[in-house]
mmCIF file of C-alpha atoms in Angstrom:
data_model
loop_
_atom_site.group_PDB
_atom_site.id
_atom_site.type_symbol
_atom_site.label_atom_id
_atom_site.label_comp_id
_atom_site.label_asym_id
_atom_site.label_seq_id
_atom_site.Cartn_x
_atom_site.Cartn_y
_atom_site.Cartn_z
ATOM 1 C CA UNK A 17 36.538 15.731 -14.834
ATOM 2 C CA UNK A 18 32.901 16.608 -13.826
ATOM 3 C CA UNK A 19 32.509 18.280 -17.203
ATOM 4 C CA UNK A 20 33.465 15.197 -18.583
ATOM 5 C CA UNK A 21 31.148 13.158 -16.519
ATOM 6 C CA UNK A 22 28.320 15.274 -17.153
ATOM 7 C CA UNK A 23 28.586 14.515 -21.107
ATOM 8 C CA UNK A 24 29.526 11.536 -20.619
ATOM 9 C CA UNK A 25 25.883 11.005 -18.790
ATOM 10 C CA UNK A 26 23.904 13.199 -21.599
ATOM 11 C CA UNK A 27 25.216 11.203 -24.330
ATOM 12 C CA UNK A 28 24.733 8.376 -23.177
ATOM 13 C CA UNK A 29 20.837 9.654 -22.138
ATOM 14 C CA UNK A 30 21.033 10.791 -26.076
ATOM 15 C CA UNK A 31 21.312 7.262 -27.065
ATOM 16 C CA UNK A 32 18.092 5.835 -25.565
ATOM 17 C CA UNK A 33 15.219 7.881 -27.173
ATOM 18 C CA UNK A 34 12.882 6.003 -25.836
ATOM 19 C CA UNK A 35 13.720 7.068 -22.289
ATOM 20 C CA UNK A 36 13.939 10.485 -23.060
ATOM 21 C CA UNK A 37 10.413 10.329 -24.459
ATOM 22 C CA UNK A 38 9.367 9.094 -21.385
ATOM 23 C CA UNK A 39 11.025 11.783 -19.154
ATOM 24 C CA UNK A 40 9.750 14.513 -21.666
ATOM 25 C CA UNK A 41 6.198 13.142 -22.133
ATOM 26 C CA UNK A 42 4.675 11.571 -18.839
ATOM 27 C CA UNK A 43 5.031 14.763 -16.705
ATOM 28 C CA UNK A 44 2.927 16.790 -19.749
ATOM 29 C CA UNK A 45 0.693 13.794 -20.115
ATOM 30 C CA UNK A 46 -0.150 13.438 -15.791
ATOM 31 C CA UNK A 47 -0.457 17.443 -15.862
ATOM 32 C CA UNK A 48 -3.065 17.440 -18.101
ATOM 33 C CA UNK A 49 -4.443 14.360 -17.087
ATOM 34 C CA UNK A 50 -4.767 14.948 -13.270
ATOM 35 C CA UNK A 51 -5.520 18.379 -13.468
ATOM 36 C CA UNK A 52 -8.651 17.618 -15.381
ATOM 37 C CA UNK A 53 -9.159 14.485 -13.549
ATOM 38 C CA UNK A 54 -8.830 15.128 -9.903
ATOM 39 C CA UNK A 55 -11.662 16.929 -8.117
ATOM 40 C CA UNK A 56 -12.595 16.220 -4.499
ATOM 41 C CA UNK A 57 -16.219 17.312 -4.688
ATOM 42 C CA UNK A 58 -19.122 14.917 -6.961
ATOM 43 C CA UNK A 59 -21.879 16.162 -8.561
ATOM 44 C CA UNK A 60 -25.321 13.493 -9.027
ATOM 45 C CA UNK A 61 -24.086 11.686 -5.888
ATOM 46 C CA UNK A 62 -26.439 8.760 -5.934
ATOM 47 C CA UNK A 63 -28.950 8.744 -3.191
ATOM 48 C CA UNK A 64 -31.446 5.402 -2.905
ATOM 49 C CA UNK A 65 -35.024 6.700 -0.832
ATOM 50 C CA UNK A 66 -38.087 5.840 0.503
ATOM 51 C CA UNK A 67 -41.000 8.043 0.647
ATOM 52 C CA UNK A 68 -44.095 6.138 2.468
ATOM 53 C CA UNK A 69 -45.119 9.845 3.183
ATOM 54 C CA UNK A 70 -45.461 11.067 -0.327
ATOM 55 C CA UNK A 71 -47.030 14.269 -0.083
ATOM 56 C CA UNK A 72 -45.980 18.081 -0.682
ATOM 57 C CA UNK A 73 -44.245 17.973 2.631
ATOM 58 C CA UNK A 74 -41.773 15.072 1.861
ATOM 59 C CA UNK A 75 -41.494 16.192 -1.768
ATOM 60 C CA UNK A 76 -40.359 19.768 -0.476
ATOM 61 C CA UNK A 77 -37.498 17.410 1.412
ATOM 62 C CA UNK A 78 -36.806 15.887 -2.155
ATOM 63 C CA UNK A 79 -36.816 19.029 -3.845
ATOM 64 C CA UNK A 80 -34.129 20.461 -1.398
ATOM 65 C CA UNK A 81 -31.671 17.667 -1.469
ATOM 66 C CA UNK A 82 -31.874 17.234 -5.579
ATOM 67 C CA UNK A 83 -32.198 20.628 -6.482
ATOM 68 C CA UNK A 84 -28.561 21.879 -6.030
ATOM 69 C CA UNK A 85 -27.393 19.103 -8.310
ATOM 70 C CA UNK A 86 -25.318 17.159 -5.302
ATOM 71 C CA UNK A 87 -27.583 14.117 -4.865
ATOM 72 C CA UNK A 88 -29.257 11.854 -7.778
ATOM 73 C CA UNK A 89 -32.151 10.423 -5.923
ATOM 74 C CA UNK A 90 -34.044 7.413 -6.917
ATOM 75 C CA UNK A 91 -36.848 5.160 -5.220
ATOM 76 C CA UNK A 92 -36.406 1.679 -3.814
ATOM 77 C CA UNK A 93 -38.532 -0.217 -1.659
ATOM 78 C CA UNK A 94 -37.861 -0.207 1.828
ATOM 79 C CA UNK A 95 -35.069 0.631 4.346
ATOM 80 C CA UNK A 96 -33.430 -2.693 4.186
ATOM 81 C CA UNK A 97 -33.072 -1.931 0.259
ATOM 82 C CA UNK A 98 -31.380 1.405 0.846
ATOM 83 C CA UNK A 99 -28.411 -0.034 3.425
ATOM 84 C CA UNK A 100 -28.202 -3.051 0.427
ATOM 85 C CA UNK A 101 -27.988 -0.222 -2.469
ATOM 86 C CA UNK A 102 -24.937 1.693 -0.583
ATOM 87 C CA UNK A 103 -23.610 -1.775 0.325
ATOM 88 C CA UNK A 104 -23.179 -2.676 -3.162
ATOM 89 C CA UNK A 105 -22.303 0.494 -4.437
ATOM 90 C CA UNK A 106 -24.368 1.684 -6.420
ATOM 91 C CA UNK A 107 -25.815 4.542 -3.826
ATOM 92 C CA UNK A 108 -23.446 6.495 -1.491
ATOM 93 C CA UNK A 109 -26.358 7.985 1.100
ATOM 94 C CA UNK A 110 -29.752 7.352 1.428
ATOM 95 C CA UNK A 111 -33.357 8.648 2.538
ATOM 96 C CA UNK A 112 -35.977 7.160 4.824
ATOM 97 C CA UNK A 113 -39.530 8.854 5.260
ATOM 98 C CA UNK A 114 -41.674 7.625 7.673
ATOM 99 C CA UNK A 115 -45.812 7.223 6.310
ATOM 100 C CA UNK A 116 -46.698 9.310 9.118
ATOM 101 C CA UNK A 117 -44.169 12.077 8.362
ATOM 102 C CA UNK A 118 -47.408 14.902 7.315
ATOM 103 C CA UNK A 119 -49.454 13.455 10.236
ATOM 104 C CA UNK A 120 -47.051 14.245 12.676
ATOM 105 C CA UNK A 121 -46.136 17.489 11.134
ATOM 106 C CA UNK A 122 -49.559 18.824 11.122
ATOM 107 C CA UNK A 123 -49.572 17.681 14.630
ATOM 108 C CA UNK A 124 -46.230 19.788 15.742
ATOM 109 C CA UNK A 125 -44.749 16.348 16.887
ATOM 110 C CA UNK A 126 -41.338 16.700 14.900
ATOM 111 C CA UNK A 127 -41.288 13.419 12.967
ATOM 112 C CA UNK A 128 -37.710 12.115 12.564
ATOM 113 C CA UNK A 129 -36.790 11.127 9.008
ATOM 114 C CA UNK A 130 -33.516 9.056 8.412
ATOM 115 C CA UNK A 131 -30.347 10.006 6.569
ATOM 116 C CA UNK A 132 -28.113 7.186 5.597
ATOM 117 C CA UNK A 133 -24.206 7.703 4.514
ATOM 118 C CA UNK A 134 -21.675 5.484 3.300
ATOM 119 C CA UNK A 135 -18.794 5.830 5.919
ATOM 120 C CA UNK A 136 -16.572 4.227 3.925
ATOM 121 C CA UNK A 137 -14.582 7.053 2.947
ATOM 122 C CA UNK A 138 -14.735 9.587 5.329
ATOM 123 C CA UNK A 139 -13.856 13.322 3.067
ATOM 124 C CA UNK A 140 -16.627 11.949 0.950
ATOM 125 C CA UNK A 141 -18.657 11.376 3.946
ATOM 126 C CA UNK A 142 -18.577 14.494 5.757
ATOM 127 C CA UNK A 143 -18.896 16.127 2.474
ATOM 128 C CA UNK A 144 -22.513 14.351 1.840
ATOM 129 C CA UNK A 145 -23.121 15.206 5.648
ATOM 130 C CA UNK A 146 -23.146 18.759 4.783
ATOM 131 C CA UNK A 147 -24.591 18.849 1.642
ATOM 132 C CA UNK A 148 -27.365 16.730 2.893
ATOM 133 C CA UNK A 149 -28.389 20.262 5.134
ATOM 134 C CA UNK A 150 -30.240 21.158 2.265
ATOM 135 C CA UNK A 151 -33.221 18.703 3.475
ATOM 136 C CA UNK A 152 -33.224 21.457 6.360
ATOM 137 C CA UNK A 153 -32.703 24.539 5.074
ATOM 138 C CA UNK A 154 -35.256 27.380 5.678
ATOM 139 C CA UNK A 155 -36.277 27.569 2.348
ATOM 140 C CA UNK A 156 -38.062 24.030 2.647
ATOM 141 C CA UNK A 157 -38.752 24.387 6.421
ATOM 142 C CA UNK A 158 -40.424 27.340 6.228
ATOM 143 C CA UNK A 159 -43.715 25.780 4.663
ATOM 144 C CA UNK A 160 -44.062 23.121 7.368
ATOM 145 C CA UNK A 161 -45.210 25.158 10.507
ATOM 146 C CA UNK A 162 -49.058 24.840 11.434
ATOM 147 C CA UNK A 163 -50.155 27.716 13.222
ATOM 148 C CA UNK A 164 -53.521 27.829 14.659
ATOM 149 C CA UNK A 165 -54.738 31.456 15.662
ATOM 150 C CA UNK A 166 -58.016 30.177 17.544
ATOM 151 C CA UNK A 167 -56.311 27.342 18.979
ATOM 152 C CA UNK A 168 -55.059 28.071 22.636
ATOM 153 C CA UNK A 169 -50.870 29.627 22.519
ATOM 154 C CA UNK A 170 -48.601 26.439 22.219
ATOM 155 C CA UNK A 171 -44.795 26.380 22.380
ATOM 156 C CA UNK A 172 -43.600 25.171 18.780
ATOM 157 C CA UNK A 173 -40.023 23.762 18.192
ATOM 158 C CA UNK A 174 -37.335 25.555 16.398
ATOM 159 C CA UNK A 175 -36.994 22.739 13.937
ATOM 160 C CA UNK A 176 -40.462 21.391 12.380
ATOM 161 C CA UNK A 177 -38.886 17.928 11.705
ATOM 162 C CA UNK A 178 -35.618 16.309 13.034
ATOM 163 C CA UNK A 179 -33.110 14.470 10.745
ATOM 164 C CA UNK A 180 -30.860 11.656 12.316
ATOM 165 C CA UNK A 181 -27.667 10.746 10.255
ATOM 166 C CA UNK A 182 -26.444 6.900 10.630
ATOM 167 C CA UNK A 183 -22.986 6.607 8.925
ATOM 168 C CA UNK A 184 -23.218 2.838 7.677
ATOM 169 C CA UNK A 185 -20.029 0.569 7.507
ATOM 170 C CA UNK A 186 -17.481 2.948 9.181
ATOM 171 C CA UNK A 187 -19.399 4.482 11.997
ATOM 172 C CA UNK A 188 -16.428 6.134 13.287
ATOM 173 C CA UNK A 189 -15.257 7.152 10.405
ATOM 174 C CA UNK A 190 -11.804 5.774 10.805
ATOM 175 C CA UNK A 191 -9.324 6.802 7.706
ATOM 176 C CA UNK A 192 -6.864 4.193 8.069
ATOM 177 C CA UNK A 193 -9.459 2.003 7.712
ATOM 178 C CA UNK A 194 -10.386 3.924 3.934
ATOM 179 C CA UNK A 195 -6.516 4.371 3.214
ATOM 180 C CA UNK A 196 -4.958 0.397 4.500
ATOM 181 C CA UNK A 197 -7.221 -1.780 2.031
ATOM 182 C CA UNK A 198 -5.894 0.237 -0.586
ATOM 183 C CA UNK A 199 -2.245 0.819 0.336
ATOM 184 C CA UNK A 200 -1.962 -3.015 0.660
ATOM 185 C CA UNK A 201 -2.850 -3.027 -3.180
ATOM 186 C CA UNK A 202 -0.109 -0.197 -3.667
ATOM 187 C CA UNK A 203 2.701 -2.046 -1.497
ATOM 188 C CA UNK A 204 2.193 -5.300 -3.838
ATOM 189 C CA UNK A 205 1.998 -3.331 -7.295
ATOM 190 C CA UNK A 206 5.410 -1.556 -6.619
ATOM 191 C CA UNK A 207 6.968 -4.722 -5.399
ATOM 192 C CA UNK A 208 5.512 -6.779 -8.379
ATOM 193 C CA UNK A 209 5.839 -4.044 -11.297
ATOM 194 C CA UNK A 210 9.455 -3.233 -10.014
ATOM 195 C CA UNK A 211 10.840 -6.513 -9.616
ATOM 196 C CA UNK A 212 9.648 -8.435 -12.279
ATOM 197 C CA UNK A 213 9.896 -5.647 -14.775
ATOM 198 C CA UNK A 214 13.946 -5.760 -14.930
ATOM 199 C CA UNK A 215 13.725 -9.629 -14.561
ATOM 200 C CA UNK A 216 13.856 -10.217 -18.502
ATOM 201 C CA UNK A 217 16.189 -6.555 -19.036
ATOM 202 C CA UNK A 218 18.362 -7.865 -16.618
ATOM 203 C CA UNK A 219 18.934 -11.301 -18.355
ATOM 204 C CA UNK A 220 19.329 -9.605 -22.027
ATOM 205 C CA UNK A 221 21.517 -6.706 -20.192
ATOM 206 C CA UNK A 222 23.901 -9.924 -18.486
ATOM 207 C CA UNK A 223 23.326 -11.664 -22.029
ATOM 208 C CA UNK A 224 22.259 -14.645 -20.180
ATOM 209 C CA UNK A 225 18.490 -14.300 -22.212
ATOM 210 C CA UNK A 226 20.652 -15.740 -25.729
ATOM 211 C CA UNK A 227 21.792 -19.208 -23.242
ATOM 212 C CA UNK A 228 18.389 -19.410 -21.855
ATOM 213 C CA UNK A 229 16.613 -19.405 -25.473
ATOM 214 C CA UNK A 230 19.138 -22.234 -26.723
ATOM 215 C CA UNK A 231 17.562 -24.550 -24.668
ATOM 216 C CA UNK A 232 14.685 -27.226 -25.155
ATOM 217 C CA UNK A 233 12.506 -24.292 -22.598
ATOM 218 C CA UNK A 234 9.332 -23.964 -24.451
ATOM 219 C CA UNK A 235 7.577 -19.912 -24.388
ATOM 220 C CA UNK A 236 5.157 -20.674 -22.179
ATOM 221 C CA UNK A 237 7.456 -22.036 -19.397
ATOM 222 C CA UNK A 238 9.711 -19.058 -19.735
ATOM 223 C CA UNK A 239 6.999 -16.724 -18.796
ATOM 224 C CA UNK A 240 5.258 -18.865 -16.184
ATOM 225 C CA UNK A 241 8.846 -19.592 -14.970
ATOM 226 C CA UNK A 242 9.384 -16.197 -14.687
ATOM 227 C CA UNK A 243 5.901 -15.047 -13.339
ATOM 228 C CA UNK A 244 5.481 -18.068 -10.163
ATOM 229 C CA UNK A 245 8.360 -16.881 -8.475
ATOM 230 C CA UNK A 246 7.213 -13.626 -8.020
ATOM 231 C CA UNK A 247 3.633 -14.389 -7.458
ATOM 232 C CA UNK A 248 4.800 -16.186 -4.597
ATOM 233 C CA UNK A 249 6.274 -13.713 -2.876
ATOM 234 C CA UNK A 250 3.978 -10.971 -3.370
ATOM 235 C CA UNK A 251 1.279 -13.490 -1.917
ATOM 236 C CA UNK A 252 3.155 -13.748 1.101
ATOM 237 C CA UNK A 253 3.805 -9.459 1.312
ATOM 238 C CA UNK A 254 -0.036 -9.511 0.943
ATOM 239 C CA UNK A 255 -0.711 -11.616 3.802
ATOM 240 C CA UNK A 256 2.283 -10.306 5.692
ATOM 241 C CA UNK A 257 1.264 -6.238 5.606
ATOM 242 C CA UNK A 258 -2.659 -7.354 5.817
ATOM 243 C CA UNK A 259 -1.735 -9.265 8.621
ATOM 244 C CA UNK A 260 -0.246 -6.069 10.187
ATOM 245 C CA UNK A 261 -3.359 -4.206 9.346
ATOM 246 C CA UNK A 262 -5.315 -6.685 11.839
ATOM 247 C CA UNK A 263 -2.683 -6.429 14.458
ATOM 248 C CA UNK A 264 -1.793 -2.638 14.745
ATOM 249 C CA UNK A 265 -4.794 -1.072 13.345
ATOM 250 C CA UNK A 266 -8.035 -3.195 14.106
ATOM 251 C CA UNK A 267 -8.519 -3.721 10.160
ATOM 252 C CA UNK A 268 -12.111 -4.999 10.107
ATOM 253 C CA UNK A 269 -12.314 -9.184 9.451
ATOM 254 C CA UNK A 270 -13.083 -10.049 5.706
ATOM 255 C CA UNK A 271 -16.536 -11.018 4.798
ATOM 256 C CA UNK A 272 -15.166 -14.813 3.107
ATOM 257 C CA UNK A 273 -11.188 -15.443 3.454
ATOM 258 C CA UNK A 274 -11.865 -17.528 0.575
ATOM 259 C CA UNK A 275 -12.441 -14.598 -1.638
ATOM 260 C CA UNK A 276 -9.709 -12.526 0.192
ATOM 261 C CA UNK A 277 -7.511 -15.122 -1.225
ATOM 262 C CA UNK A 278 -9.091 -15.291 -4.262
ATOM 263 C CA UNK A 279 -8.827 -11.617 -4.721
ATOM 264 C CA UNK A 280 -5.110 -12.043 -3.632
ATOM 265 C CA UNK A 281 -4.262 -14.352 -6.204
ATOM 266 C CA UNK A 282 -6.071 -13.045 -8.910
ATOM 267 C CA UNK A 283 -4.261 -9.467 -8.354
ATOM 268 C CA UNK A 284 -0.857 -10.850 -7.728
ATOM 269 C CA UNK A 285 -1.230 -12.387 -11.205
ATOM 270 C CA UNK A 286 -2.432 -9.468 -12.747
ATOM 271 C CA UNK A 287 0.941 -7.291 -11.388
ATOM 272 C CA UNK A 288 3.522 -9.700 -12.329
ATOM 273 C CA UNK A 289 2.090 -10.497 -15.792
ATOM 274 C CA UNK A 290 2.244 -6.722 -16.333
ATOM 275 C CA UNK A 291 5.396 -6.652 -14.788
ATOM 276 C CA UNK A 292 6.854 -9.367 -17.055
ATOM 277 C CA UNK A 293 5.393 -7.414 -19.882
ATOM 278 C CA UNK A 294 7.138 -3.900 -19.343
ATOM 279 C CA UNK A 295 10.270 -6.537 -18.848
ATOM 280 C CA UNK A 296 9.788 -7.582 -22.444
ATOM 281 C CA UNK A 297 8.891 -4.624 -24.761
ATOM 282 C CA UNK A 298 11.990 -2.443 -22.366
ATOM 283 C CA UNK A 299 15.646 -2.533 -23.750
ATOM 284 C CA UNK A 300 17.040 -1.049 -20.492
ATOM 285 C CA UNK A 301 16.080 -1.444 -16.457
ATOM 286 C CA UNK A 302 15.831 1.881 -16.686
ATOM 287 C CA UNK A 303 12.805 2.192 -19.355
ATOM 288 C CA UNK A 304 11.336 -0.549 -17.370
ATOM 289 C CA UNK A 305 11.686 1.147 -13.906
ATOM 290 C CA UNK A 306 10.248 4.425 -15.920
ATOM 291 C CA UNK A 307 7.296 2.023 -17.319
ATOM 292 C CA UNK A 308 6.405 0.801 -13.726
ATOM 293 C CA UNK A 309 6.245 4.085 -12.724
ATOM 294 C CA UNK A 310 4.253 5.776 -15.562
ATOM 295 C CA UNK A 311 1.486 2.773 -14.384
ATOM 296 C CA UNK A 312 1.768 2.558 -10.691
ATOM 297 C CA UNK A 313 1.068 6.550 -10.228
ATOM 298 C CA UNK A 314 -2.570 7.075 -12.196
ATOM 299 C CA UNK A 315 -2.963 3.678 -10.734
ATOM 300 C CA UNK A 316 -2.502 5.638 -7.573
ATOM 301 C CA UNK A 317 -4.789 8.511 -8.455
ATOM 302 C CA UNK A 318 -7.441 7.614 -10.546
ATOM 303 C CA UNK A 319 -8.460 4.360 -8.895
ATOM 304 C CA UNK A 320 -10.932 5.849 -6.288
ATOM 305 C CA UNK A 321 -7.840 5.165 -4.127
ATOM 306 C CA UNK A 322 -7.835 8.757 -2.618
ATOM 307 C CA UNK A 323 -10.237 10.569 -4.763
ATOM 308 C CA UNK A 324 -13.889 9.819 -5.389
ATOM 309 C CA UNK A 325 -14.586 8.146 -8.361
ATOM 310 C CA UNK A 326 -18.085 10.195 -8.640
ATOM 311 C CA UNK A 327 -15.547 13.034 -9.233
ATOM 312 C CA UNK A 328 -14.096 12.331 -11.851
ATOM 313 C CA UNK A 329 -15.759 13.871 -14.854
ATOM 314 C CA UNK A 330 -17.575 11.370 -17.485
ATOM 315 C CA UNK A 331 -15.170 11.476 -20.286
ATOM 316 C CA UNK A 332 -12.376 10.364 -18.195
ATOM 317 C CA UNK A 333 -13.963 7.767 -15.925
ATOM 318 C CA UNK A 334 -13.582 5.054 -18.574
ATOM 319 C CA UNK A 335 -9.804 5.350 -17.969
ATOM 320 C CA UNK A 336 -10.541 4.717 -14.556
ATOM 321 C CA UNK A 337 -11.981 1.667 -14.832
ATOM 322 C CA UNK A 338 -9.301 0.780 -17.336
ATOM 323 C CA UNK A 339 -7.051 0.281 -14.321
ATOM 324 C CA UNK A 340 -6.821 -2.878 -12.479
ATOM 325 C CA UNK A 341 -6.020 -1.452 -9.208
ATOM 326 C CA UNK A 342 -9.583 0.375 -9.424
ATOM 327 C CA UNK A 343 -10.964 -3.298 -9.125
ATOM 328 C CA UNK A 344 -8.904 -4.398 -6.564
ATOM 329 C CA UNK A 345 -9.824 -1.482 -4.280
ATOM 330 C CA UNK A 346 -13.559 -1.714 -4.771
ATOM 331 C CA UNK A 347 -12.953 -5.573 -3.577
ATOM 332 C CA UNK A 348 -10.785 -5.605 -1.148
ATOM 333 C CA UNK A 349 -13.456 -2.297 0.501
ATOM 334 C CA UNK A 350 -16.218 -4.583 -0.105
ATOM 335 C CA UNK A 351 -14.768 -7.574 1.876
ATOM 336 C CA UNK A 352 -13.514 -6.042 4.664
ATOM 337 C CA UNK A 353 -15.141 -2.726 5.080
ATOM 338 C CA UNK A 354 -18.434 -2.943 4.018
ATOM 339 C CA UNK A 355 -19.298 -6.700 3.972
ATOM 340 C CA UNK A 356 -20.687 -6.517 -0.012
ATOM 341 C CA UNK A 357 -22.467 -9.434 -1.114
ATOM 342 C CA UNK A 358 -20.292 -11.337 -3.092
ATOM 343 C CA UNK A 359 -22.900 -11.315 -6.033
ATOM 344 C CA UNK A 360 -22.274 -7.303 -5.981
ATOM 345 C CA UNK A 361 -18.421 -7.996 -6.725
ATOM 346 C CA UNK A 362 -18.876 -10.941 -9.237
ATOM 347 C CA UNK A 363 -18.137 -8.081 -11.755
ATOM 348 C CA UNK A 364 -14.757 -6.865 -10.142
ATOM 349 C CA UNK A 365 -13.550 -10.469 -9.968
ATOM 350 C CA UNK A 366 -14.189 -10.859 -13.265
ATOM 351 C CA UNK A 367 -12.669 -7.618 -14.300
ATOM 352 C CA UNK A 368 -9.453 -8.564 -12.581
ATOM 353 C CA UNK A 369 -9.542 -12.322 -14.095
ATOM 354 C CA UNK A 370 -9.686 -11.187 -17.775
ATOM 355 C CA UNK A 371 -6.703 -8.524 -17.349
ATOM 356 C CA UNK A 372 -4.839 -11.566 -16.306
ATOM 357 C CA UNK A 373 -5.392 -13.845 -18.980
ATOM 358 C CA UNK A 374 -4.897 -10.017 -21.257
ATOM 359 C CA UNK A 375 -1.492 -9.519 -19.768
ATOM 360 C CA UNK A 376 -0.114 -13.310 -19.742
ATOM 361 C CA UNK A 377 -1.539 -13.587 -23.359
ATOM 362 C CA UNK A 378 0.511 -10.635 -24.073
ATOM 363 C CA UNK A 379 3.690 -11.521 -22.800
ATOM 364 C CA UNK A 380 3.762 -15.005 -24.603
ATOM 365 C CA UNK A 381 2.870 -13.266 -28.104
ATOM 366 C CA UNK A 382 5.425 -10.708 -27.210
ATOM 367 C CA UNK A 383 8.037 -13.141 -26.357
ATOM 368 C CA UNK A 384 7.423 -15.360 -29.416
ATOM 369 C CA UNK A 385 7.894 -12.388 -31.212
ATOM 370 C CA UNK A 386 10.912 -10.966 -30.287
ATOM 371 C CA UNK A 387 12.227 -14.700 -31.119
ATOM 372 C CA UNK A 388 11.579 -13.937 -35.050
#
């Protein structure tokens, strides 16, 4: 009898080629994909600095932080334009030189310059925290000592200058607070992928799809029909597990609620229309379940949900950014993390909006077609 089962099983796996492709190629395809992807220490980190100095001594600093290839420094105006650049994203640490930096060296006085972090996500953090040693390393240090041999014995310190770190945004450098904006994002994609991808299957598997096309239904109210539903109640899982968040682990406040919701709506849509798609090019719930999952795990990976996006290496970051989720976690971080001007996120919101209309606009022409 289990003999019999067993073939029974296999043939019936035989007649679905589709899902054996999908068994046989997405493990070779997130092998080769991750293991060229996934890297937990950048190269040409982005550093925004200031140099009101700007003489050999704060170039040597320069020189030391660029010259192992870690940091990608570039010049902005003043201090209050470095927080704004790792705000916004576009620098992940930063460097503030006093104009008196030289005097005070010449002086023995240890001048204090300022080393700025993005706290955000804290393996990336501590990881700039030590690389940002360089600025002190003997080989630069070694050239700032003034030594007087007529002048009467003084005690000089051990360090000729003194660099204080401020970790912006995260001070503490709390990981749930890194991991919970994101794994809200992750909750809502598996409940919106999974559950409306079998919605259509499940009406041609019951042969209920054939009564529902007989009637005066037009396209479009089939697919919103079966998209609303679900948007509703992964807009209420969204509120109900950020909600938690707040309660049990002191998730920071948004910067607008009006965008949170914005960003909830937008992203809900975005899920289910995908959803409803694998629902309509799948013959079985179980090549739909497979499709949910072949999206929901680079989703997972390659989002900048748990690795840095700086990792990944050029020729693959355009995939990343060919992910909604990726734009959902750079929001939802923004808002309640690091407070990003909404101006800085215009682009996300936008990115999200137009793979909504892509994904409803595919399930209509879909649907219409598989009415021919």
């Amino acid at each position: 009898m289990l003999g019999a089962m067993i073939k029974k099983e296999l043939t019936q796996l035989r007649r679905d080629p589709r899902l054996i492709a999908l068994i046989v190629v997405m493990p070779v395809i997130f092998l080769v994909l991750f293991g060229l992807a996934l890297k937990l220490e950048p190269k040409n980190v982005a550093m925004a600095y200031v140099d009101n100095d700007r003489s050999f001594f704060s170039n040597l600093i320069k020189t030391g932080l660029w010259s192992d290839g870690y940091f990608k420094l570039y010049p902005v105006a003043d201090r209050a334009a470095i927080i704004e650049e790792i705000r916004s994203g576009r620098a992940e640490a930063g460097l503030f030189i006093d104009g008196n930096f030289s005097a005070d060296l010449s002086e023995n006085r240890q001048p204090h310059i300022t080393f700025y972090v993005d706290g955000t996500m804290p393996s990336l953090t501590t990881a700039m925290k030590y690389n940002s040693s360089a600025a002190t390393d003997e080989g630069v240090t070694n050239d700032m000592y003034f030594l007087d041999e007529n002048a009467p014995p003084t005690v000089i310190a051990p360090e000729p200058f003194i660099m204080d770190t401020v970790v912006l945004f995260n001070p503490d450098e709390k990981e749930t607070w890194f991991f919970l904006p994101g794994i809200i994002g992750v909750l809502i994609m598996q409940i919106a992928l999974i559950l409306t991808g079998i919605t259509v299957v499940r009406e041609r598997e019951k042969q209920t799809l054939e009564q529902l096309l007989v009637t005066p239904i037009s396209k479009s109210a089939f697919v919103f029909g079966k998209i609303i539903p679900y948007v509703i109640i992964a807009l209420i899982d969204f509120y109900l597990i950020l909600g938690l968040g707040w309660l049990l682990f002191d998730l920071p406040e948004a910067t607008s609620h009006l965008y949170l919701a914005l960003l909830a709506v937008v992203y809900v849509a975005v899920m289910i229309a995908m959803g409803v798609l694998i629902s309509l090019v799948s013959q079985t719930q179980q090549q739909a379940m497979f499709l949910a999952i072949f999206i929901i795990i680079p989703s997972v990976m390659l989002s900048g949900l748990i690795f840095p996006l700086e990792a990944v290496p050029d020729y693959i970051r355009p995939l990343c950014y060919a992910i909604p989720f990726t734009y959902f976690v750079e929001i939802i971080r923004g808002l309640l993390i690091k407070h990003t001007l909404i101006a800085d996120l215009w682009h996300s919101f936008a990115a999200l909006g137009g793979f909504a209309v892509l994904f409803i606009g595919l399930s209509i022409l879909k649907f219409r077609r598989s009415l021919l």
